[in-house]
Amino acid sequence: MSGTLNKVMLIGHLGDEVKLHYFDDRNCVGRFPLATNETYTSKQTNERVTNTEWHNVVVRNKAAEICAKYLSKGDRVYIEGRIKTRKWQDDKGNDRYSTEIHCTDFTFLTTKGETGNSGVPTQEPQQIQKPQTEAASEVAEDDDLPF
């Protein structure tokens, strides 16, 4: 097999509010930390142990604006995307690296009643997906199956 795959699927809680950065008239980037937990029972102490892993999530343009509007700290969300590592230099000129999850799809998992954000309209779809092609988006609009 000659192909490769870079795909990430995470379910976690927002560690902070979504921070938007606009860089021209129409484009923006949203960034937020996402916490995922692993819980297990220690064989030595027989206690439950929880390990938290933090992920830096990056969302772009309209999806970023939707996340900033409807997601709050502590909300649960499903994120799908790919891993990207950026190289940058700090104030002292040292090379630094940041690993990020570049989000392509997401689904809000916290319902309106569970969050403190009362501004979420009930008619707003909870899943936002970027169509791959125009044909794919037309099929999604014509789909009226009850499941």
PDB file of C-alpha atoms in Angstrom:
ATOM      1  CA  MET A   1       0.000   0.000   0.000  1.00  0.00           C
ATOM      2  CA  SER A   2       1.574   3.272  -1.088  1.00  0.00           C
ATOM      3  CA  GLY A   3      -0.955   5.697   0.467  1.00  0.00           C
ATOM      4  CA  THR A   4      -0.824   7.273   3.892  1.00  0.00           C
ATOM      5  CA  LEU A   5      -3.457   8.483   6.323  1.00  0.00           C
ATOM      6  CA  ASN A   6      -3.425  11.418   8.723  1.00  0.00           C
ATOM      7  CA  LYS A   7      -6.774  11.389  10.533  1.00  0.00           C
ATOM      8  CA  VAL A   8      -7.657  12.284  14.116  1.00  0.00           C
ATOM      9  CA  MET A   9     -10.972  11.763  15.915  1.00  0.00           C
ATOM     10  CA  LEU A  10     -11.357  13.221  19.410  1.00  0.00           C
ATOM     11  CA  ILE A  11     -14.180  13.632  21.913  1.00  0.00           C
ATOM     12  CA  GLY A  12     -13.318  16.010  24.701  1.00  0.00           C
ATOM     13  CA  HIS A  13     -14.108  19.151  26.659  1.00  0.00           C
ATOM     14  CA  LEU A  14     -13.060  22.691  25.760  1.00  0.00           C
ATOM     15  CA  GLY A  15     -10.395  23.963  28.132  1.00  0.00           C
ATOM     16  CA  ASP A  16     -11.002  27.623  27.255  1.00  0.00           C
ATOM     17  CA  GLU A  17     -13.113  29.844  25.024  1.00  0.00           C
ATOM     18  CA  VAL A  18     -12.470  29.804  21.264  1.00  0.00           C
ATOM     19  CA  LYS A  19     -10.029  32.588  20.334  1.00  0.00           C
ATOM     20  CA  LEU A  20     -10.601  34.086  16.868  1.00  0.00           C
ATOM     21  CA  HIS A  21      -7.871  35.783  14.837  1.00  0.00           C
ATOM     22  CA  TYR A  22      -8.849  37.638  11.633  1.00  0.00           C
ATOM     23  CA  PHE A  23      -6.054  38.044   9.096  1.00  0.00           C
ATOM     24  CA  ASP A  24      -7.853  39.714   6.189  1.00  0.00           C
ATOM     25  CA  ASP A  25     -11.370  40.744   5.179  1.00  0.00           C
ATOM     26  CA  ARG A  26     -12.848  37.245   4.886  1.00  0.00           C
ATOM     27  CA  ASN A  27     -10.565  34.736   6.606  1.00  0.00           C
ATOM     28  CA  CYS A  28     -10.085  33.851  10.236  1.00  0.00           C
ATOM     29  CA  VAL A  29      -8.603  31.149  12.433  1.00  0.00           C
ATOM     30  CA  GLY A  30     -10.075  29.881  15.679  1.00  0.00           C
ATOM     31  CA  ARG A  31      -7.970  28.136  18.308  1.00  0.00           C
ATOM     32  CA  PHE A  32      -8.935  26.331  21.498  1.00  0.00           C
ATOM     33  CA  PRO A  33      -7.545  23.651  23.816  1.00  0.00           C
ATOM     34  CA  LEU A  34      -9.386  20.336  24.017  1.00  0.00           C
ATOM     35  CA  ALA A  35      -8.985  17.923  26.937  1.00  0.00           C
ATOM     36  CA  THR A  36      -9.396  14.171  26.551  1.00  0.00           C
ATOM     37  CA  ASN A  37      -9.307  11.832  29.544  1.00  0.00           C
ATOM     38  CA  GLU A  38      -8.168   8.259  30.044  1.00  0.00           C
ATOM     39  CA  THR A  39      -9.370   6.528  33.215  1.00  0.00           C
ATOM     40  CA  TYR A  40      -8.148   3.187  34.526  1.00  0.00           C
ATOM     41  CA  THR A  41      -7.708   1.310  37.804  1.00  0.00           C
ATOM     42  CA  SER A  42      -4.140   1.034  39.079  1.00  0.00           C
ATOM     43  CA  LYS A  43      -3.170  -2.579  39.779  1.00  0.00           C
ATOM     44  CA  GLN A  44      -0.770  -1.568  42.581  1.00  0.00           C
ATOM     45  CA  THR A  45      -3.057   0.745  44.565  1.00  0.00           C
ATOM     46  CA  ASN A  46      -6.460  -0.380  43.204  1.00  0.00           C
ATOM     47  CA  GLU A  47      -7.384   3.313  42.806  1.00  0.00           C
ATOM     48  CA  ARG A  48      -8.935   4.941  39.787  1.00  0.00           C
ATOM     49  CA  VAL A  49      -6.406   7.052  37.888  1.00  0.00           C
ATOM     50  CA  THR A  50      -7.331   9.716  35.338  1.00  0.00           C
ATOM     51  CA  ASN A  51      -4.812  11.040  32.816  1.00  0.00           C
ATOM     52  CA  THR A  52      -5.703  14.159  30.846  1.00  0.00           C
ATOM     53  CA  GLU A  53      -4.203  14.867  27.436  1.00  0.00           C
ATOM     54  CA  TRP A  54      -4.448  18.391  25.982  1.00  0.00           C
ATOM     55  CA  HIS A  55      -4.810  19.015  22.244  1.00  0.00           C
ATOM     56  CA  ASN A  56      -4.464  22.347  20.419  1.00  0.00           C
ATOM     57  CA  VAL A  57      -7.356  22.558  17.938  1.00  0.00           C
ATOM     58  CA  VAL A  58      -7.359  24.908  14.941  1.00  0.00           C
ATOM     59  CA  VAL A  59     -10.554  25.705  12.999  1.00  0.00           C
ATOM     60  CA  ARG A  60     -10.762  27.988   9.977  1.00  0.00           C
ATOM     61  CA  ASN A  61     -13.147  30.575   8.505  1.00  0.00           C
ATOM     62  CA  LYS A  62     -16.920  29.973   8.858  1.00  0.00           C
ATOM     63  CA  ALA A  63     -16.407  26.877  11.032  1.00  0.00           C
ATOM     64  CA  ALA A  64     -14.238  28.985  13.367  1.00  0.00           C
ATOM     65  CA  GLU A  65     -16.947  31.624  13.669  1.00  0.00           C
ATOM     66  CA  ILE A  66     -19.571  28.958  14.432  1.00  0.00           C
ATOM     67  CA  CYS A  67     -17.343  27.405  17.112  1.00  0.00           C
ATOM     68  CA  ALA A  68     -16.676  30.815  18.679  1.00  0.00           C
ATOM     69  CA  LYS A  69     -20.386  31.629  18.727  1.00  0.00           C
ATOM     70  CA  TYR A  70     -21.753  28.360  20.126  1.00  0.00           C
ATOM     71  CA  LEU A  71     -18.949  26.669  22.104  1.00  0.00           C
ATOM     72  CA  SER A  72     -18.004  27.607  25.656  1.00  0.00           C
ATOM     73  CA  LYS A  73     -15.382  26.436  28.107  1.00  0.00           C
ATOM     74  CA  GLY A  74     -16.309  22.982  29.399  1.00  0.00           C
ATOM     75  CA  ASP A  75     -18.552  22.058  26.444  1.00  0.00           C
ATOM     76  CA  ARG A  76     -18.166  18.560  25.030  1.00  0.00           C
ATOM     77  CA  VAL A  77     -17.400  18.305  21.306  1.00  0.00           C
ATOM     78  CA  TYR A  78     -16.414  15.713  18.698  1.00  0.00           C
ATOM     79  CA  ILE A  79     -13.519  16.864  16.517  1.00  0.00           C
ATOM     80  CA  GLU A  80     -12.297  15.272  13.313  1.00  0.00           C
ATOM     81  CA  GLY A  81      -9.207  16.467  11.505  1.00  0.00           C
ATOM     82  CA  ARG A  82      -5.522  15.905  10.882  1.00  0.00           C
ATOM     83  CA  ILE A  83      -2.299  16.437  12.816  1.00  0.00           C
ATOM     84  CA  LYS A  84       0.028  19.243  11.745  1.00  0.00           C
ATOM     85  CA  THR A  85       3.284  20.309  13.357  1.00  0.00           C
ATOM     86  CA  ARG A  86       4.436  23.910  12.981  1.00  0.00           C
ATOM     87  CA  LYS A  87       8.003  25.127  13.411  1.00  0.00           C
ATOM     88  CA  TRP A  88       8.493  28.649  14.768  1.00  0.00           C
ATOM     89  CA  GLN A  89      11.096  30.704  16.614  1.00  0.00           C
ATOM     90  CA  ASP A  90      10.748  32.103  20.122  1.00  0.00           C
ATOM     91  CA  ASP A  91      11.971  35.522  21.306  1.00  0.00           C
ATOM     92  CA  LYS A  92      15.520  34.190  21.756  1.00  0.00           C
ATOM     93  CA  GLY A  93      15.668  32.741  18.230  1.00  0.00           C
ATOM     94  CA  ASN A  94      15.325  29.114  19.339  1.00  0.00           C
ATOM     95  CA  ASP A  95      13.384  26.737  17.108  1.00  0.00           C
ATOM     96  CA  ARG A  96      10.133  25.610  18.700  1.00  0.00           C
ATOM     97  CA  TYR A  97       7.499  23.150  17.522  1.00  0.00           C
ATOM     98  CA  SER A  98       3.742  23.088  18.064  1.00  0.00           C
ATOM     99  CA  THR A  99       1.548  20.099  17.235  1.00  0.00           C
ATOM    100  CA  GLU A 100      -2.038  21.013  16.351  1.00  0.00           C
ATOM    101  CA  ILE A 101      -5.235  19.291  15.269  1.00  0.00           C
ATOM    102  CA  HIS A 102      -6.533  21.015  12.125  1.00  0.00           C
ATOM    103  CA  CYS A 103     -10.272  20.454  12.371  1.00  0.00           C
ATOM    104  CA  THR A 104     -12.202  19.458   9.236  1.00  0.00           C
ATOM    105  CA  ASP A 105     -15.495  18.357  10.871  1.00  0.00           C
ATOM    106  CA  PHE A 106     -17.050  18.767  14.289  1.00  0.00           C
ATOM    107  CA  THR A 107     -20.215  17.940  16.206  1.00  0.00           C
ATOM    108  CA  PHE A 108     -21.416  19.727  19.343  1.00  0.00           C
ATOM    109  CA  LEU A 109     -22.167  17.127  22.021  1.00  0.00           C
ATOM    110  CA  THR A 110     -23.253  19.408  24.870  1.00  0.00           C
ATOM    111  CA  THR A 111     -26.966  20.160  24.673  1.00  0.00           C
ATOM    112  CA  LYS A 112     -28.436  23.595  25.258  1.00  0.00           C
ATOM    113  CA  GLY A 113     -29.662  22.664  28.755  1.00  0.00           C
ATOM    114  CA  GLU A 114     -26.235  21.391  29.842  1.00  0.00           C
ATOM    115  CA  THR A 115     -24.294  24.554  29.014  1.00  0.00           C
ATOM    116  CA  GLY A 116     -24.353  28.029  30.464  1.00  0.00           C
ATOM    117  CA  ASN A 117     -24.550  29.487  26.951  1.00  0.00           C
ATOM    118  CA  SER A 118     -28.248  30.260  26.501  1.00  0.00           C
ATOM    119  CA  GLY A 119     -27.660  31.841  23.086  1.00  0.00           C
ATOM    120  CA  VAL A 120     -27.646  28.539  21.173  1.00  0.00           C
ATOM    121  CA  PRO A 121     -30.772  28.418  18.989  1.00  0.00           C
ATOM    122  CA  THR A 122     -32.622  25.112  18.901  1.00  0.00           C
ATOM    123  CA  GLN A 123     -32.976  25.132  15.109  1.00  0.00           C
ATOM    124  CA  GLU A 124     -29.192  25.456  14.516  1.00  0.00           C
ATOM    125  CA  PRO A 125     -27.710  22.171  13.216  1.00  0.00           C
ATOM    126  CA  GLN A 126     -25.241  20.668  15.638  1.00  0.00           C
ATOM    127  CA  GLN A 127     -23.029  19.062  13.017  1.00  0.00           C
ATOM    128  CA  ILE A 128     -21.103  21.181  10.542  1.00  0.00           C
ATOM    129  CA  GLN A 129     -19.252  19.426   7.754  1.00  0.00           C
ATOM    130  CA  LYS A 130     -17.247  20.826   4.916  1.00  0.00           C
ATOM    131  CA  PRO A 131     -18.523  19.211   1.664  1.00  0.00           C
ATOM    132  CA  GLN A 132     -15.763  17.611  -0.390  1.00  0.00           C
ATOM    133  CA  THR A 133     -17.389  18.449  -3.726  1.00  0.00           C
ATOM    134  CA  GLU A 134     -20.494  20.193  -4.971  1.00  0.00           C
ATOM    135  CA  ALA A 135     -22.034  16.805  -5.834  1.00  0.00           C
ATOM    136  CA  ALA A 136     -21.491  15.585  -2.282  1.00  0.00           C
ATOM    137  CA  SER A 137     -23.257  18.646  -0.864  1.00  0.00           C
ATOM    138  CA  GLU A 138     -26.210  18.177  -3.246  1.00  0.00           C
ATOM    139  CA  VAL A 139     -26.618  14.557  -2.123  1.00  0.00           C
ATOM    140  CA  ALA A 140     -26.587  15.637   1.534  1.00  0.00           C
ATOM    141  CA  GLU A 141     -29.345  18.206   0.902  1.00  0.00           C
ATOM    142  CA  ASP A 142     -31.578  15.714  -0.960  1.00  0.00           C
ATOM    143  CA  ASP A 143     -31.252  13.060   1.746  1.00  0.00           C
ATOM    144  CA  ASP A 144     -34.575  12.928   3.621  1.00  0.00           C
ATOM    145  CA  LEU A 145     -34.175   9.526   5.262  1.00  0.00           C
ATOM    146  CA  PRO A 146     -35.551   9.389   8.830  1.00  0.00           C
ATOM    147  CA  PHE A 147     -32.316   7.942  10.258  1.00  0.00           C
TER     148      PHE A 147
END
